[in-house]
Amino acid sequence: MRTRTFSGALVAAAALSLTAAPTASATPPGDNGTVKIHDATTGEELRKNEPKVCSFYLDAFNFDAGQQVDWHIEAWANNDVDKGVAVKSGSLTLDAEGHERTEDMTLPDGQYKLFWNFDGENGRAKHKVFKTDCEDEQPAPSDKPSATPGAPGEQTGTPTAPAQDGSSSPAASEPAAQSPAPSGGASGDLAETGNGAPLGVLGAAAAALVAVGGYLLTRRRTARRH
């Protein structure tokens, strides 16, 4: 009878130790979450930490549902603020999955440390050291100066297209300049015959021929009389 009682006690003690073992090794409630520093362009579903950022936010994962969080950021090194001075702070209420994120924020370039306190924590607050550096993300200034309309020496209007012989010719959109009228004549171009000779030249030639013909005819008549 005593042997059976002793054996039953051993079985009960072994079962109790197996049941209590997982509970003793599990993470205490409230301390099973983690917080990450994320660049503002990083998706909040990614569980990676980015220790060097410009614009950033805080992203929490795997905390207890509806847990209340209070956080603050202290200056740490390489900035104009004394170490340990709080430069940012806020609070969050986590969702049913123990997740939430802050709004985007910025800090002057330097090194900082995040302190993350929450309901039910055991021991110290969670913390992260990170660095802000926005100089690397600013676009480089352009080396090409912008043109100022009407600046001295600047060509305005329609540019001229180079001719085949290397000289510049006016653009096709500009009207061609008219040739000046010859001196002593009427304005505009002279009328031309089919062979391109001006009428004035032909008239003068015809008059000269008539004069020569008349002179020859007069001499011939005078010769006959004698």
Protein backbone atom coordinates (compact mmCIF):
# COMPACT_ATOMS: atom_id res chain seq x y z
CA MET A 1 0.00 0.00 0.00
CA ARG A 2 2.83 2.34 0.87
CA THR A 3 4.62 1.45 -2.39
CA ARG A 4 1.59 2.42 -4.49
CA THR A 5 1.19 5.73 -2.65
CA PHE A 6 4.86 6.60 -3.12
CA SER A 7 4.72 5.75 -6.84
CA GLY A 8 1.63 7.92 -7.33
CA ALA A 9 3.33 10.86 -5.66
CA LEU A 10 6.32 10.57 -7.99
CA VAL A 11 4.10 10.52 -11.10
CA ALA A 12 2.19 13.60 -9.92
CA ALA A 13 5.40 15.51 -9.18
CA ALA A 14 6.82 14.68 -12.64
CA ALA A 15 3.65 15.83 -14.39
CA LEU A 16 3.64 19.07 -12.42
CA SER A 17 7.27 19.78 -13.34
CA LEU A 18 6.59 19.22 -17.07
CA THR A 19 3.60 21.56 -16.97
CA ALA A 20 5.44 24.36 -15.16
CA ALA A 21 8.65 24.20 -17.23
CA PRO A 22 7.39 26.11 -20.34
CA THR A 23 5.85 28.79 -18.16
CA ALA A 24 9.10 29.42 -16.34
CA SER A 25 11.14 29.73 -19.56
CA ALA A 26 8.62 31.91 -21.51
CA THR A 27 9.14 35.66 -21.91
CA PRO A 28 7.24 37.57 -19.20
CA PRO A 29 4.12 39.32 -20.48
CA GLY A 30 4.88 42.83 -21.72
CA ASP A 31 8.56 42.19 -22.50
CA ASN A 32 8.07 40.07 -25.61
CA GLY A 33 7.98 42.96 -28.08
CA THR A 34 10.62 44.93 -29.96
CA VAL A 35 10.92 48.45 -31.37
CA LYS A 36 12.78 49.48 -34.54
CA ILE A 37 14.11 52.74 -36.00
CA HIS A 38 12.82 53.07 -39.56
CA ASP A 39 13.68 55.53 -42.31
CA ALA A 40 10.59 57.43 -43.45
CA THR A 41 10.68 55.60 -46.80
CA THR A 42 10.77 52.12 -45.20
CA GLY A 43 7.53 50.15 -45.01
CA GLU A 44 6.25 49.68 -41.46
CA GLU A 45 5.71 45.96 -42.04
CA LEU A 46 9.49 45.36 -42.35
CA ARG A 47 11.09 44.25 -39.11
CA LYS A 48 14.57 45.67 -39.60
CA ASN A 49 16.43 48.33 -37.69
CA GLU A 50 18.06 51.26 -39.49
CA PRO A 51 20.61 52.96 -37.22
CA LYS A 52 21.36 55.78 -39.72
CA VAL A 53 18.42 57.87 -40.94
CA CYS A 54 17.29 61.37 -41.85
CA SER A 55 13.50 61.57 -41.53
CA PHE A 56 12.40 58.57 -39.45
CA TYR A 57 9.71 56.94 -37.29
CA LEU A 58 9.50 54.37 -34.48
CA ASP A 59 7.91 51.00 -35.25
CA ALA A 60 6.79 48.48 -32.57
CA PHE A 61 6.15 44.73 -33.01
CA ASN A 62 4.88 41.78 -30.93
CA PHE A 63 3.92 43.64 -27.77
CA ASP A 64 0.78 42.84 -25.84
CA ALA A 65 -2.55 43.82 -27.37
CA GLY A 66 -3.59 47.34 -26.44
CA GLN A 67 -0.43 47.98 -24.46
CA GLN A 68 0.34 51.60 -23.50
CA VAL A 69 3.78 52.91 -24.45
CA ASP A 70 5.64 56.05 -23.41
CA TRP A 71 8.87 56.87 -25.26
CA HIS A 72 11.47 59.61 -25.39
CA ILE A 73 14.69 60.31 -27.29
CA GLU A 74 17.80 61.77 -25.64
CA ALA A 75 20.77 63.54 -27.23
CA TRP A 76 23.75 61.19 -27.04
CA ALA A 77 26.79 62.47 -29.00
CA ASN A 78 27.98 64.65 -31.90
CA ASN A 79 25.32 67.35 -31.57
CA ASP A 80 24.83 70.74 -29.96
CA VAL A 81 22.76 69.37 -27.04
CA ASP A 82 24.19 67.97 -23.82
CA LYS A 83 24.11 64.20 -23.48
CA GLY A 84 20.99 62.93 -21.73
CA VAL A 85 18.76 65.89 -22.63
CA ALA A 86 15.38 64.75 -24.00
CA VAL A 87 14.77 66.12 -27.51
CA LYS A 88 11.61 64.15 -28.48
CA SER A 89 8.88 62.31 -26.58
CA GLY A 90 5.44 60.80 -27.08
CA SER A 91 3.03 57.98 -26.28
CA LEU A 92 1.26 55.20 -28.19
CA THR A 93 -1.52 52.69 -27.66
CA LEU A 94 -0.67 49.48 -29.52
CA ASP A 95 -3.25 47.63 -31.61
CA ALA A 96 -4.63 44.12 -31.12
CA GLU A 97 -1.46 42.61 -32.59
CA GLY A 98 0.85 44.65 -30.38
CA HIS A 99 1.96 46.81 -33.31
CA GLU A 100 1.96 50.57 -33.89
CA ARG A 101 4.18 53.30 -35.32
CA THR A 102 4.81 56.98 -34.62
CA GLU A 103 4.53 59.84 -37.07
CA ASP A 104 7.58 60.77 -39.16
CA MET A 105 10.03 63.06 -37.37
CA THR A 106 13.43 64.69 -37.85
CA LEU A 107 16.32 65.72 -35.62
CA PRO A 108 19.48 67.75 -36.23
CA ASP A 109 22.40 65.62 -37.42
CA GLY A 110 23.98 63.72 -34.53
CA GLN A 111 23.70 60.61 -32.36
CA TYR A 112 20.65 59.88 -30.19
CA LYS A 113 19.22 57.17 -27.94
CA LEU A 114 15.60 55.99 -27.81
CA PHE A 115 14.04 54.87 -24.50
CA TRP A 116 10.85 52.79 -24.85
CA ASN A 117 8.77 52.31 -21.68
CA PHE A 118 5.52 50.32 -21.59
CA ASP A 119 2.93 48.90 -19.19
CA GLY A 120 3.97 45.59 -17.65
CA GLU A 121 7.67 45.87 -18.41
CA ASN A 122 10.08 43.88 -16.27
CA GLY A 123 13.40 45.60 -15.74
CA ARG A 124 14.82 48.42 -17.86
CA ALA A 125 13.11 50.11 -20.79
CA LYS A 126 13.93 48.95 -24.30
CA HIS A 127 16.40 51.27 -26.00
CA LYS A 128 18.07 51.90 -29.34
CA VAL A 129 21.05 54.12 -30.30
CA PHE A 130 20.85 55.67 -33.77
CA LYS A 131 22.29 58.47 -35.87
CA THR A 132 20.65 61.13 -38.00
CA ASP A 133 22.48 62.39 -41.08
CA CYS A 134 20.58 64.43 -43.63
CA GLU A 135 23.55 65.95 -45.46
CA ASP A 136 24.03 62.81 -47.58
CA GLU A 137 20.42 62.98 -48.81
CA GLN A 138 20.47 66.61 -50.04
CA PRO A 139 20.76 66.93 -53.87
CA ALA A 140 24.02 68.35 -55.17
CA PRO A 141 23.76 71.90 -56.58
CA SER A 142 23.78 72.14 -60.36
CA ASP A 143 26.97 73.44 -61.99
CA LYS A 144 25.06 74.82 -64.99
CA PRO A 145 24.01 78.47 -64.48
CA SER A 146 20.51 79.39 -65.41
CA ALA A 147 20.08 81.76 -68.35
CA THR A 148 18.74 85.23 -67.60
CA PRO A 149 16.54 86.74 -70.33
CA GLY A 150 18.01 89.88 -71.80
CA ALA A 151 21.47 89.40 -70.27
CA PRO A 152 24.34 91.24 -72.01
CA GLY A 153 25.93 89.19 -74.77
CA GLU A 154 23.04 86.74 -74.90
CA GLN A 155 21.60 86.04 -78.32
CA THR A 156 17.88 86.63 -78.59
CA GLY A 157 15.38 85.83 -81.30
CA THR A 158 15.52 82.91 -83.72
CA PRO A 159 19.04 81.42 -84.16
CA THR A 160 20.54 81.37 -87.64
CA ALA A 161 21.20 78.07 -89.35
CA PRO A 162 24.69 77.50 -90.89
CA ALA A 163 24.78 77.55 -94.69
CA GLN A 164 26.63 74.93 -96.75
CA ASP A 165 29.60 77.24 -97.36
CA GLY A 166 30.06 77.72 -93.58
CA SER A 167 28.47 81.19 -93.35
CA SER A 168 25.38 81.95 -91.35
CA SER A 169 22.10 82.52 -93.13
CA PRO A 170 18.85 83.87 -91.68
CA ALA A 171 16.36 81.32 -90.38
CA ALA A 172 13.60 80.26 -92.73
CA SER A 173 10.99 81.90 -90.50
CA GLU A 174 12.46 85.41 -91.08
CA PRO A 175 11.29 87.27 -94.25
CA ALA A 176 13.98 87.92 -96.86
CA ALA A 177 15.04 91.55 -97.23
CA GLN A 178 13.98 93.22 -100.50
CA SER A 179 16.66 94.47 -102.89
CA PRO A 180 16.76 98.26 -103.13
CA ALA A 181 15.34 99.83 -106.29
CA PRO A 182 17.97 101.08 -108.79
CA SER A 183 18.73 104.78 -108.56
CA GLY A 184 16.82 106.93 -110.98
CA GLY A 185 14.13 104.34 -111.62
CA ALA A 186 10.72 103.59 -110.21
CA SER A 187 10.38 101.48 -107.11
CA GLY A 188 10.17 97.72 -107.57
CA ASP A 189 11.84 95.42 -110.11
CA LEU A 190 12.18 96.40 -113.77
CA ALA A 191 10.01 94.63 -116.34
CA GLU A 192 11.93 91.99 -118.26
CA THR A 193 11.52 90.32 -121.66
CA GLY A 194 11.68 86.64 -122.28
CA ASN A 195 15.49 86.66 -122.55
CA GLY A 196 15.88 88.62 -119.32
CA ALA A 197 17.07 91.96 -120.92
CA PRO A 198 15.45 95.15 -119.55
CA LEU A 199 13.06 97.00 -121.89
CA GLY A 200 15.00 100.24 -121.48
CA VAL A 201 18.17 98.69 -122.89
CA LEU A 202 16.31 97.20 -125.87
CA GLY A 203 14.62 100.55 -126.60
CA ALA A 204 17.96 102.37 -126.59
CA ALA A 205 19.46 99.79 -128.96
CA ALA A 206 16.51 100.10 -131.32
CA ALA A 207 16.79 103.90 -131.35
CA ALA A 208 20.50 103.62 -132.14
CA LEU A 209 19.79 101.29 -135.05
CA VAL A 210 17.15 103.67 -136.45
CA ALA A 211 19.58 106.59 -136.24
CA VAL A 212 22.34 104.65 -138.00
CA GLY A 213 19.89 103.50 -140.68
CA GLY A 214 18.71 107.08 -141.29
CA TYR A 215 22.29 108.33 -141.52
CA LEU A 216 23.21 105.66 -144.09
CA LEU A 217 20.09 106.36 -146.11
CA THR A 218 20.87 110.11 -146.22
CA ARG A 219 24.43 109.51 -147.39
CA ARG A 220 23.20 107.18 -150.13
CA ARG A 221 20.77 109.76 -151.48
CA THR A 222 23.44 112.46 -151.46
CA ALA A 223 25.78 110.18 -153.43
CA ARG A 224 23.17 109.57 -156.12
CA ARG A 225 22.65 113.30 -156.68
CA HIS A 226 26.29 113.85 -157.35
